[in-house]
Short mmCIF file of C-alpha atoms and ligand atoms in Angstrom, two decimals:
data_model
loop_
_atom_site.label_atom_id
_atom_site.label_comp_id
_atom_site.label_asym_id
_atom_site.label_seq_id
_atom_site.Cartn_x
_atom_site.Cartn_y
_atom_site.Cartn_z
CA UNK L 275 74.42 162.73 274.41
CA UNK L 276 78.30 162.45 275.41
CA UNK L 277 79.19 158.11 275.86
CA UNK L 278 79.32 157.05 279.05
CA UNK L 279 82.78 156.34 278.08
CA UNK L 280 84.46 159.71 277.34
CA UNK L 281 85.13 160.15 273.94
CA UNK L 282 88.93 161.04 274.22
CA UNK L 283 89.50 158.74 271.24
CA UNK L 284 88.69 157.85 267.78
CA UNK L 285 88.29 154.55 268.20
CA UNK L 286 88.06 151.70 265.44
CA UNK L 287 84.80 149.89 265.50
CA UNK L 288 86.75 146.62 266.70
CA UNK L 289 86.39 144.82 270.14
CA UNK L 290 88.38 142.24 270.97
CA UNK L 291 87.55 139.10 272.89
CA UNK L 292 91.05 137.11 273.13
CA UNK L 293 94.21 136.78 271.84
CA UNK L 294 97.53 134.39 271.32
CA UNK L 295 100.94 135.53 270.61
CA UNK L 296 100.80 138.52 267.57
CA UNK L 297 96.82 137.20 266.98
CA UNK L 298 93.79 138.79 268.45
CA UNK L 299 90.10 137.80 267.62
CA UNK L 300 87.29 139.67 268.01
CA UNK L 301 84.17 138.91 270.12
CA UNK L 302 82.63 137.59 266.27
CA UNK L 303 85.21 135.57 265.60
CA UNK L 304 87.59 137.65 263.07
CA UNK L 305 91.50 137.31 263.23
CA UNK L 306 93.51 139.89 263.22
CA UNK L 307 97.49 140.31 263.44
CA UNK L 308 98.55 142.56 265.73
CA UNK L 309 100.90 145.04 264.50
CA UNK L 310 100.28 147.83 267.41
CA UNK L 311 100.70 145.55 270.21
CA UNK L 312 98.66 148.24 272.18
CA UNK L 313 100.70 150.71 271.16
CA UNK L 314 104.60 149.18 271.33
CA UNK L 315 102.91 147.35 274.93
CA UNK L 316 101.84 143.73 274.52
CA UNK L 317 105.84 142.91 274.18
CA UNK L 318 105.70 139.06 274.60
CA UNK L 319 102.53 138.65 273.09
CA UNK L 320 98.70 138.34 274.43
CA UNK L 321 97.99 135.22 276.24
CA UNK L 322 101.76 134.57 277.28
CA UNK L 323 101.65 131.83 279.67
CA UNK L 324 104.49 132.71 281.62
CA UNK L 325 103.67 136.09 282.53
CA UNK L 326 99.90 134.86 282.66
CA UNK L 327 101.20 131.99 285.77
CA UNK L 328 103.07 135.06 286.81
CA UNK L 329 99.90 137.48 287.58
CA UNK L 330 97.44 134.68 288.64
CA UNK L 331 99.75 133.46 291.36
CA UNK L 332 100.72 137.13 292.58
CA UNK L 333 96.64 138.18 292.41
CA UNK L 334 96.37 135.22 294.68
CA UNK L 335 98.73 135.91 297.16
CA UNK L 336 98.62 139.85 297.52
CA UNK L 337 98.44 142.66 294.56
CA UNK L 338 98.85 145.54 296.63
CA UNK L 339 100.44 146.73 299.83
CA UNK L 340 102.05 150.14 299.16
CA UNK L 341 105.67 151.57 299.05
CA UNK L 342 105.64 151.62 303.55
CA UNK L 343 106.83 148.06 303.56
CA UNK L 344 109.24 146.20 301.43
CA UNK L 345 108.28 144.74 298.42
CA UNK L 346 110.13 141.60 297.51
CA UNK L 347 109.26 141.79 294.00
CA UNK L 348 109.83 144.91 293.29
CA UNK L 349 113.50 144.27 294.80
CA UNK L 350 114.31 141.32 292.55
CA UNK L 351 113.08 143.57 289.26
CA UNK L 352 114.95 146.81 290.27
CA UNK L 353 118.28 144.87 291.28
CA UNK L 354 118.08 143.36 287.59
CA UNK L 355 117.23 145.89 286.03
CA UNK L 356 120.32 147.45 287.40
CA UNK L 357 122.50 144.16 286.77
CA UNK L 358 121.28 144.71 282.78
CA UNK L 359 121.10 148.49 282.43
CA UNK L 360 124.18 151.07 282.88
CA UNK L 361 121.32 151.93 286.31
CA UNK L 362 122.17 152.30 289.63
CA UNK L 363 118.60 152.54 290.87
CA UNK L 364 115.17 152.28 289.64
CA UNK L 365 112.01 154.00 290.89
CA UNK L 366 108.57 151.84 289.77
CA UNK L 367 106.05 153.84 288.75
CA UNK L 368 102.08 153.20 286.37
CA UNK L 369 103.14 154.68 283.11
CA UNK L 370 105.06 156.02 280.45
CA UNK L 371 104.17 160.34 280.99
CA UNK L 372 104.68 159.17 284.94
CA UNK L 373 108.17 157.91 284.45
CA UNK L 374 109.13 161.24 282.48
CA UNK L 375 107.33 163.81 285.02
CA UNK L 376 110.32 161.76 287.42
CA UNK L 377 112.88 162.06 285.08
CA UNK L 378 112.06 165.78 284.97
CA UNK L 379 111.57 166.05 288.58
CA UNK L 380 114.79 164.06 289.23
CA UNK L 381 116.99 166.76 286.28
CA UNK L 382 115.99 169.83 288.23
CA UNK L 383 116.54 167.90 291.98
CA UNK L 384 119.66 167.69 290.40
CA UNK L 385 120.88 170.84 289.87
CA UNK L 386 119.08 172.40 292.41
CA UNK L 387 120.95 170.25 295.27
CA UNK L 388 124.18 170.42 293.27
CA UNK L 389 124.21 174.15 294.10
CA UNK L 390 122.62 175.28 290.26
CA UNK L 391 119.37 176.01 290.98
CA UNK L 392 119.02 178.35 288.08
CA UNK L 393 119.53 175.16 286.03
CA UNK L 394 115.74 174.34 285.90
CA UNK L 395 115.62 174.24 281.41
CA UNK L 396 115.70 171.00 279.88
CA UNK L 397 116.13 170.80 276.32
CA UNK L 398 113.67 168.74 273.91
CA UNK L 399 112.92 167.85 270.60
CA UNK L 400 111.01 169.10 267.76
CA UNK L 401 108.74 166.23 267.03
CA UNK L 402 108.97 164.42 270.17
CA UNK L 403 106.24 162.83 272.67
CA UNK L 404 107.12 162.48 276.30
CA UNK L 405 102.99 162.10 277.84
CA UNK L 406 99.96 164.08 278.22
CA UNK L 407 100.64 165.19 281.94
CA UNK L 408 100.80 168.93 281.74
CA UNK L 409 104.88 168.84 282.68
CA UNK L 410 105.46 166.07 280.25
CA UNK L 411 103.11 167.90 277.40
CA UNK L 412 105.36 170.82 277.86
CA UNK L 413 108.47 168.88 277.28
CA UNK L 414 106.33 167.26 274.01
CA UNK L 415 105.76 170.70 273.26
CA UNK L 416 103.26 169.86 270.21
CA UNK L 417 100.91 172.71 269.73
CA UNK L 418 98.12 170.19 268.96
CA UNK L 419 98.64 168.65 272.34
CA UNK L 420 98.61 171.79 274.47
CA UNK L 421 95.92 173.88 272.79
CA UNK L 422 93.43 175.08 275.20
CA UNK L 423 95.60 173.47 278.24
CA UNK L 424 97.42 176.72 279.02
CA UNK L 425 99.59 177.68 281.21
CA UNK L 426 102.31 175.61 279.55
CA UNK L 427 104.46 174.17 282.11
CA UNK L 428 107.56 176.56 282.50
CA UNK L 429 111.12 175.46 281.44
CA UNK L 430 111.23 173.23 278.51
CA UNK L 431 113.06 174.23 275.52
CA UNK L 432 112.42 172.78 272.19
CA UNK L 433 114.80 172.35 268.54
CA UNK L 434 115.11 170.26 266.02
CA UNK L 435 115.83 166.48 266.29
CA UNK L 436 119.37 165.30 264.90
CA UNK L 437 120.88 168.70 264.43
CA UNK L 438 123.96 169.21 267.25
CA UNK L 439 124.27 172.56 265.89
CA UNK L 440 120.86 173.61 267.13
CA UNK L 441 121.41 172.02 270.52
CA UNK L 442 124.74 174.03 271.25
CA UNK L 443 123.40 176.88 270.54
CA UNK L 444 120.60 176.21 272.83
CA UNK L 445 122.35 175.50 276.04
CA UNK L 446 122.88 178.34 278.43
CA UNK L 447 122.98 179.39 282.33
CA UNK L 448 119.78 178.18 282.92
CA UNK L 449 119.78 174.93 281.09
CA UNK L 450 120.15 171.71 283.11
CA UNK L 451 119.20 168.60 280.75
CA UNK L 452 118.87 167.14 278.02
CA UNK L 453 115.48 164.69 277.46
CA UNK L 454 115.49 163.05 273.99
CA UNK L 455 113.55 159.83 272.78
CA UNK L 456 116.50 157.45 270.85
CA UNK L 457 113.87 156.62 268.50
CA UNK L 458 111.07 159.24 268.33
CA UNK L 459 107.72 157.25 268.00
CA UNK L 460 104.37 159.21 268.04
CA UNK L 461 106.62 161.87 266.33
CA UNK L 462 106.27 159.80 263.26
CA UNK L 463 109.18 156.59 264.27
CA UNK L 464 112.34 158.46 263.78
CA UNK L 465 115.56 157.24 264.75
CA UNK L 466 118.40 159.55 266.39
CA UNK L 467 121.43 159.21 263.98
CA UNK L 468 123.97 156.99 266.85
CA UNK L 469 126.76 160.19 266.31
CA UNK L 470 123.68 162.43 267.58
CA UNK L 471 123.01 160.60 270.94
CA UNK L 472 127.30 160.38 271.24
CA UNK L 473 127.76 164.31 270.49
CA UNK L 474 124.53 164.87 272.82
CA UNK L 475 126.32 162.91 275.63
CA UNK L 476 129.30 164.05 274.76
CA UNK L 477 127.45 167.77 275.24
CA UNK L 478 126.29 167.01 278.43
CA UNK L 479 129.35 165.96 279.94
CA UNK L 480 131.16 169.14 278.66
CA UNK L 481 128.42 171.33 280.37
CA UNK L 482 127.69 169.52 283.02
CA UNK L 483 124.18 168.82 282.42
CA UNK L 484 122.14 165.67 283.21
CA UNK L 485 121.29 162.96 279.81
CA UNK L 486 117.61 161.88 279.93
CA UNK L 487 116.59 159.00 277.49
CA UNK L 488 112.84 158.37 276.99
CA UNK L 489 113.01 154.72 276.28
CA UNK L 490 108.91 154.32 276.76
CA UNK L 491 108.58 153.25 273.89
CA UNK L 492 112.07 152.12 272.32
CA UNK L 493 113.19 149.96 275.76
CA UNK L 494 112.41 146.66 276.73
CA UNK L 495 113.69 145.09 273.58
CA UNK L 496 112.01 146.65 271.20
CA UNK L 497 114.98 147.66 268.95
CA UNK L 498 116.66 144.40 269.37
CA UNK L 499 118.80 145.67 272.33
CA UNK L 500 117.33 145.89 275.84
CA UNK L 501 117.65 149.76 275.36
CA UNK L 502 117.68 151.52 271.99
CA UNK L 503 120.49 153.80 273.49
CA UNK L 504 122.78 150.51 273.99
CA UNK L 505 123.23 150.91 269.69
CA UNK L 506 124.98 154.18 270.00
CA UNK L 507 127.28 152.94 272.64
CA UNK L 508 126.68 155.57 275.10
CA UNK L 509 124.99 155.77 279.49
CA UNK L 510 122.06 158.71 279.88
CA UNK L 511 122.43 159.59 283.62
CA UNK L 512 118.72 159.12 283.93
CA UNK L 513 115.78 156.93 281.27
CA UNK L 514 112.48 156.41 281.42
CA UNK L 515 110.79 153.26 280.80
CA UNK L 516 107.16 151.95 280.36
CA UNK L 517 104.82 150.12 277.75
CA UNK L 518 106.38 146.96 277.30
CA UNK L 519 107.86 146.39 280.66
CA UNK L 520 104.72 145.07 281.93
CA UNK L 521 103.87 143.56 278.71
CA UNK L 522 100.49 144.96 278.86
CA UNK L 523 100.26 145.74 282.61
CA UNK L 524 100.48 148.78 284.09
CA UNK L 525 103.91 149.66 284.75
CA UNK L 526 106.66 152.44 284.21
CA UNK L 527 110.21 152.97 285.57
CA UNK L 528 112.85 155.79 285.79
CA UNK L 529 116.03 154.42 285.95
CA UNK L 530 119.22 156.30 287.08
CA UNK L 531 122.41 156.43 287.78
CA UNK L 532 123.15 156.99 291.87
CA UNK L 533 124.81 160.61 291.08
CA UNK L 534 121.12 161.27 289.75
CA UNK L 535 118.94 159.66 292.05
CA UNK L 536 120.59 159.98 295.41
CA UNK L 537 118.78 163.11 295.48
CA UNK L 538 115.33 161.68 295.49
CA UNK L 539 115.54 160.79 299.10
CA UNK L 540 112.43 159.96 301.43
CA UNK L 541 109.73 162.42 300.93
CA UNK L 542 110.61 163.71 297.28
CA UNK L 543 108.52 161.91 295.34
CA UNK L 544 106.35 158.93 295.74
CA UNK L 545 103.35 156.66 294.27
CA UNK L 546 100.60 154.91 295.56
CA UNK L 547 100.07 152.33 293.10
CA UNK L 548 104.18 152.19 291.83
CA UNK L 549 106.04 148.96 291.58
CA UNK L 550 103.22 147.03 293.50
CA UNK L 551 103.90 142.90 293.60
CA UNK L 552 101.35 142.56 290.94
CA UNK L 553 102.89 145.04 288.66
CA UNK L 554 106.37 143.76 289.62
CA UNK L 555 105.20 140.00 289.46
CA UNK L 556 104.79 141.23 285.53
CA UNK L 557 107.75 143.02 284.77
CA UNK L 558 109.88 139.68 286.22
CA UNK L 559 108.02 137.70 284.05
CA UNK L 560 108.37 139.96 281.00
CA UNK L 561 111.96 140.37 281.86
CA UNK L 562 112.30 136.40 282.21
CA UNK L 563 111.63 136.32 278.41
CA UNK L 564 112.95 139.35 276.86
CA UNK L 565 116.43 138.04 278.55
CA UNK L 566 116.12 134.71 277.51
CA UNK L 567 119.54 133.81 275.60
CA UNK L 568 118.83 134.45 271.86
CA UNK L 569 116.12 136.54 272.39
CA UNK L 570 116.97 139.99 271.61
CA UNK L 571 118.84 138.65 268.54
CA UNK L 572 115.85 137.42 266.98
CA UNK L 573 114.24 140.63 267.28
CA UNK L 574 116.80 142.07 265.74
CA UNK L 575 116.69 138.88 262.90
CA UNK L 576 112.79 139.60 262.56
CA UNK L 577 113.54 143.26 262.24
CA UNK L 578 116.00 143.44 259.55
CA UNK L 579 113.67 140.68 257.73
CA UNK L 580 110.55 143.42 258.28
CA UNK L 581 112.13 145.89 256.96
CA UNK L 582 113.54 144.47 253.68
CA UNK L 583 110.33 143.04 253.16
CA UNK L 584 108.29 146.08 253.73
CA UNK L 585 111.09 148.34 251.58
CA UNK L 586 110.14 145.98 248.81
CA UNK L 587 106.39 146.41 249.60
CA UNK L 588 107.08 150.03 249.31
CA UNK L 589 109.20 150.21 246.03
CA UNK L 590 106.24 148.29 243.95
CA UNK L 591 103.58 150.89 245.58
CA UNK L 592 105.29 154.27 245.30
CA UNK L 593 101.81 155.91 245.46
CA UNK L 594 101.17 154.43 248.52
CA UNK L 595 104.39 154.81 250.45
CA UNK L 596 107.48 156.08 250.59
CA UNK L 597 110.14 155.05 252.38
CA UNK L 598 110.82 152.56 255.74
CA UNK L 599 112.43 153.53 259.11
CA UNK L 600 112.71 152.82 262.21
CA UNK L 601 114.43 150.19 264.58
CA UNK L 602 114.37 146.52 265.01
CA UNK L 603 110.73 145.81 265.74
CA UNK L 604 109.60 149.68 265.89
CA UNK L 605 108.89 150.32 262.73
CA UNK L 606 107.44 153.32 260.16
CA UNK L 607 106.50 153.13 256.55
CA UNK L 608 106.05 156.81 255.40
CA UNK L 609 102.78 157.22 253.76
CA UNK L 610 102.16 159.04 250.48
CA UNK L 611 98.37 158.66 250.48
CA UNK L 612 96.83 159.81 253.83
CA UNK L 613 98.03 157.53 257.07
CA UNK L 614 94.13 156.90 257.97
CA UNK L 615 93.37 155.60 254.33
CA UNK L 616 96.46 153.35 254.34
CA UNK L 617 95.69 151.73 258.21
CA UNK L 618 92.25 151.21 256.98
CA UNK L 619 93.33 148.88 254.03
CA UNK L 620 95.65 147.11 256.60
CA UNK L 621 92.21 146.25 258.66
CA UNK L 622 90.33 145.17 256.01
CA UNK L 623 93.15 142.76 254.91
CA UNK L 624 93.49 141.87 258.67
CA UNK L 625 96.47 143.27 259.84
CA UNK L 626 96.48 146.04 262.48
CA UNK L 627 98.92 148.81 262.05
CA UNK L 628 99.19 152.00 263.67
CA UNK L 629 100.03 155.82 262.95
CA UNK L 630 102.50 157.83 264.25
CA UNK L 631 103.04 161.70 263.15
CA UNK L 632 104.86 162.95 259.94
CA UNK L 633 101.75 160.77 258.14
CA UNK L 634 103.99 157.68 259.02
CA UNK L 635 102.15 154.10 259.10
CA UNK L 636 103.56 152.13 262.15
CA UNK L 637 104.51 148.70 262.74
CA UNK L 638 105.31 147.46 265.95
CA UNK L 639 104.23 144.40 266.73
CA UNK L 640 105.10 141.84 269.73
CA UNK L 641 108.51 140.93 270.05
CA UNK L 642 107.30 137.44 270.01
CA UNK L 643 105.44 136.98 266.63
CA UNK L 644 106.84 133.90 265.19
CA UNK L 645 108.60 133.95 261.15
CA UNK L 646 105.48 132.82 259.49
CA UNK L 647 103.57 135.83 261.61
CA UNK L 648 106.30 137.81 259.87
CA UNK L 649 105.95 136.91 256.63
CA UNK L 650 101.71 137.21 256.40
CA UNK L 651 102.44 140.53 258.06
CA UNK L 652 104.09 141.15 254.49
CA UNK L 653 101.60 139.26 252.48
CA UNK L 654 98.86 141.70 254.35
CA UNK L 655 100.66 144.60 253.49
CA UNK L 656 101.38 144.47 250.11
CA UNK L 657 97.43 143.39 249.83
CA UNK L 658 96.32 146.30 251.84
CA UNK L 659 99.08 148.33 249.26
CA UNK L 660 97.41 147.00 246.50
CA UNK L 661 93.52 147.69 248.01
CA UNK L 662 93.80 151.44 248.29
CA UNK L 663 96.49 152.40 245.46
CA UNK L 664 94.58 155.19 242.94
CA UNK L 665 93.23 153.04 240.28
CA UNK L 666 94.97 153.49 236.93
CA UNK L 667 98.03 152.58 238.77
CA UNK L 668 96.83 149.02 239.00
CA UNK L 669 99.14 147.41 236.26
CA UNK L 670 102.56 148.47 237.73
CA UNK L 671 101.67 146.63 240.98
CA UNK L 672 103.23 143.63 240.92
C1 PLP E 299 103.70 156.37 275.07
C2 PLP E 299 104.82 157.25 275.39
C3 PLP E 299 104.82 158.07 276.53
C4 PLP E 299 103.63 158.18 277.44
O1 PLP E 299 103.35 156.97 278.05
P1 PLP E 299 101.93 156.78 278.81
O2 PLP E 299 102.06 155.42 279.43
O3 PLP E 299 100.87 156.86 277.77
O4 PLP E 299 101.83 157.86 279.81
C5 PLP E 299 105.95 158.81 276.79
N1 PLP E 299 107.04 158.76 276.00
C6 PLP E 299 107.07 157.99 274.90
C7 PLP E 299 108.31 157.96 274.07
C8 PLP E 299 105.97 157.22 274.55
O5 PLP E 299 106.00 156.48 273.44
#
């Protein structure tokens, strides 16, 4: 008989009871370091006090009102959002695949009032993940997403990730904008090369076609800039943002320059739940830490540490993985025994990692974990290395 709770997922046989910082223990007592973060989400950490006070004193004043009165908090987050972001405007919404069905609503609103109406394509990625809406599934454009889920949303155009030449060739009369993830995550944590997102901007202004960023996953610090795009030097005209902007409450945003969003105008688009005080009570508080002086420096410190660490980890276990990528605090180790065997070993040793596609082992854990967090991440891995290596490779483990 089918659970009560649909079985959408493959879920480990874990359940977890509470948590502190990069720690979470289950309801038996285990400890566990948290290298998912609920997927890139729990950004300063379970149990953070601040943005705990935060949502306890919102909940106890009012959660909810809707978007047909003002909403003080959701004022204050917007206008710095837009003091820290190359924004003009920001749009609150529940999630990541939310923000991007507005970023795709807001490219073609674009053209279409800017007297191009045939300019309703938007170019995407081999190997990206924008949501499991059926516009944003169209965009991610994964065959093992939209089997079954037919008709595929109309206008999405898909090549392959890094390569300029591909993209050229791809714009025509009917394309309008470009939506491209600066580090592709579910894809299997793979950066854009920093000349890539210039010569894409760069494309965009020649054409005249509209830059969308998915940031869901890279934003909010993750990187070690607020935005991963910030590396590269470059403005989209439009980003989406979500997971870690609510540190683990609901929340998403589409940020945009006013020459994109002044189109949106009353009656466009709209949410019910979007940018509520609760949800905004705990994206101030999130954004009270993440823009702390120092702070986005030592995510990029714990970053660069992570990855040396973890290269090393790799080099003594080359039948286990391969090599490390990623950015600041997002990062992949690529697998050379299966993903699900590797993430296993992690568990056992107590260390939570994720996958991501291209059999890539991810590690992305809270932006807060502390050094010594860091370094029994690393003790954990090369244990978990060691734990499901073939035997008979044994003695050139270190
Ligand atoms: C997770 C993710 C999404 C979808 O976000 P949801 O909140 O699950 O809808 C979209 N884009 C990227 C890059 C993501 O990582």
């Amino acid at each position: 008989m089918i659970p009560a709770l649909m079985p959408t997922y493959n879920r480990a046989d874990l359940a977890f009871e509470r948590g502190e910082g990069a720690w979470l223990w289950t309801d038996d007592g285990r400890r566990f370091l948290d290298f998912g973060s609920g997927i890139a989400t729990a950004s300063i950490g379970h149990n953070n006090p601040h943005l705990v006070k935060a949502i306890a004193e919102q909940a106890a004043k009012v959660m909810h009102t809707s978007n047909l009165y003002r909403i003080p908090q959701a004022e204050k987050l917007a206008a710095r959002l837009v003091a820290a972001t190359f924004a003009d405007s920001v749009f609150f919404c529940n999630s990541g695949a939310e923000a991007n069905e507005g970023m795709i609503k807001m490219i073609r609103r674009y053209n279409s009032e800017t007297g191009h109406p045939e300019r309703m394509r938007i170019i995407c990625f081999e190997g990206a993940f924008h949501g499991r809406t059926l516009a944003t599934l169209a965009a991610t454009g994964n065959e093992k997403y939209l089997a079954g889920f037919g008709p595929v949303v109309e206008g999405f155009d898909h090549v392959p990730f890094n390569n300029m030449n591909a993209v050229r060739n791809a714009i025509g009369p009917n394309t309008g904008g470009i939506i491209v993830e600066p580090v592709q995550g579910e894809g299997g944590v793979r950066p854009a090369d920093l000349r890539f997102l210039r010569d894409l901007r760069a494309a965009c202004d020649e054409h005249g076609l509209l830059l969308g960023l998915d940031e869901v996953q890279s934003g909010m610090g993750r990187t070690g800039k607020l935005f991963a795009h910030e590396w590269a030097g470059i403005e989209p005209d439009v980003m989406s943002a979500a997971k870690g902007i609510g540190g683990g409450f609901p929340l998403g945003a589409i940020l945009a320059k006013e020459k994109a969003a002044k189109y949106l105008v009353p009656g466009t688009h709209g949410t019910t739940f979007g940018g509520n005080p609760l949800a905004c009570a705990a994206g101030n508080a999130v954004l009270d830490v993440i823009l702390a002086p120092g702070f986005l420096e030592s995510v990029d410190r714990k970053g660069r540490y992570l990855w040396n660490e973890f290269s090393k980890v790799a080099a003594d276990f080359p039948q286990v993985f391969s090599d490390v990528r990623g950015a600041g605090l997002l990062l992949g180790i690529k697998c050379v025994l299966p993903q699900g065997e590797v993430q296993a070993a992690c568990i056992a040793e107590g260390l939570l990692a994720i996958t991501a596609g291209d059999n890539v082992l991810r590690l992305a854990p809270p932006l807060v974990l502390t050094d010594d967090d860091c370094a029994e991440a690393v003790r954990m891995l090369r244990r978990a290395a060691q734990r499901c290596q073939p035997s008979g490779a044994k003695a050139a483990a270190k």
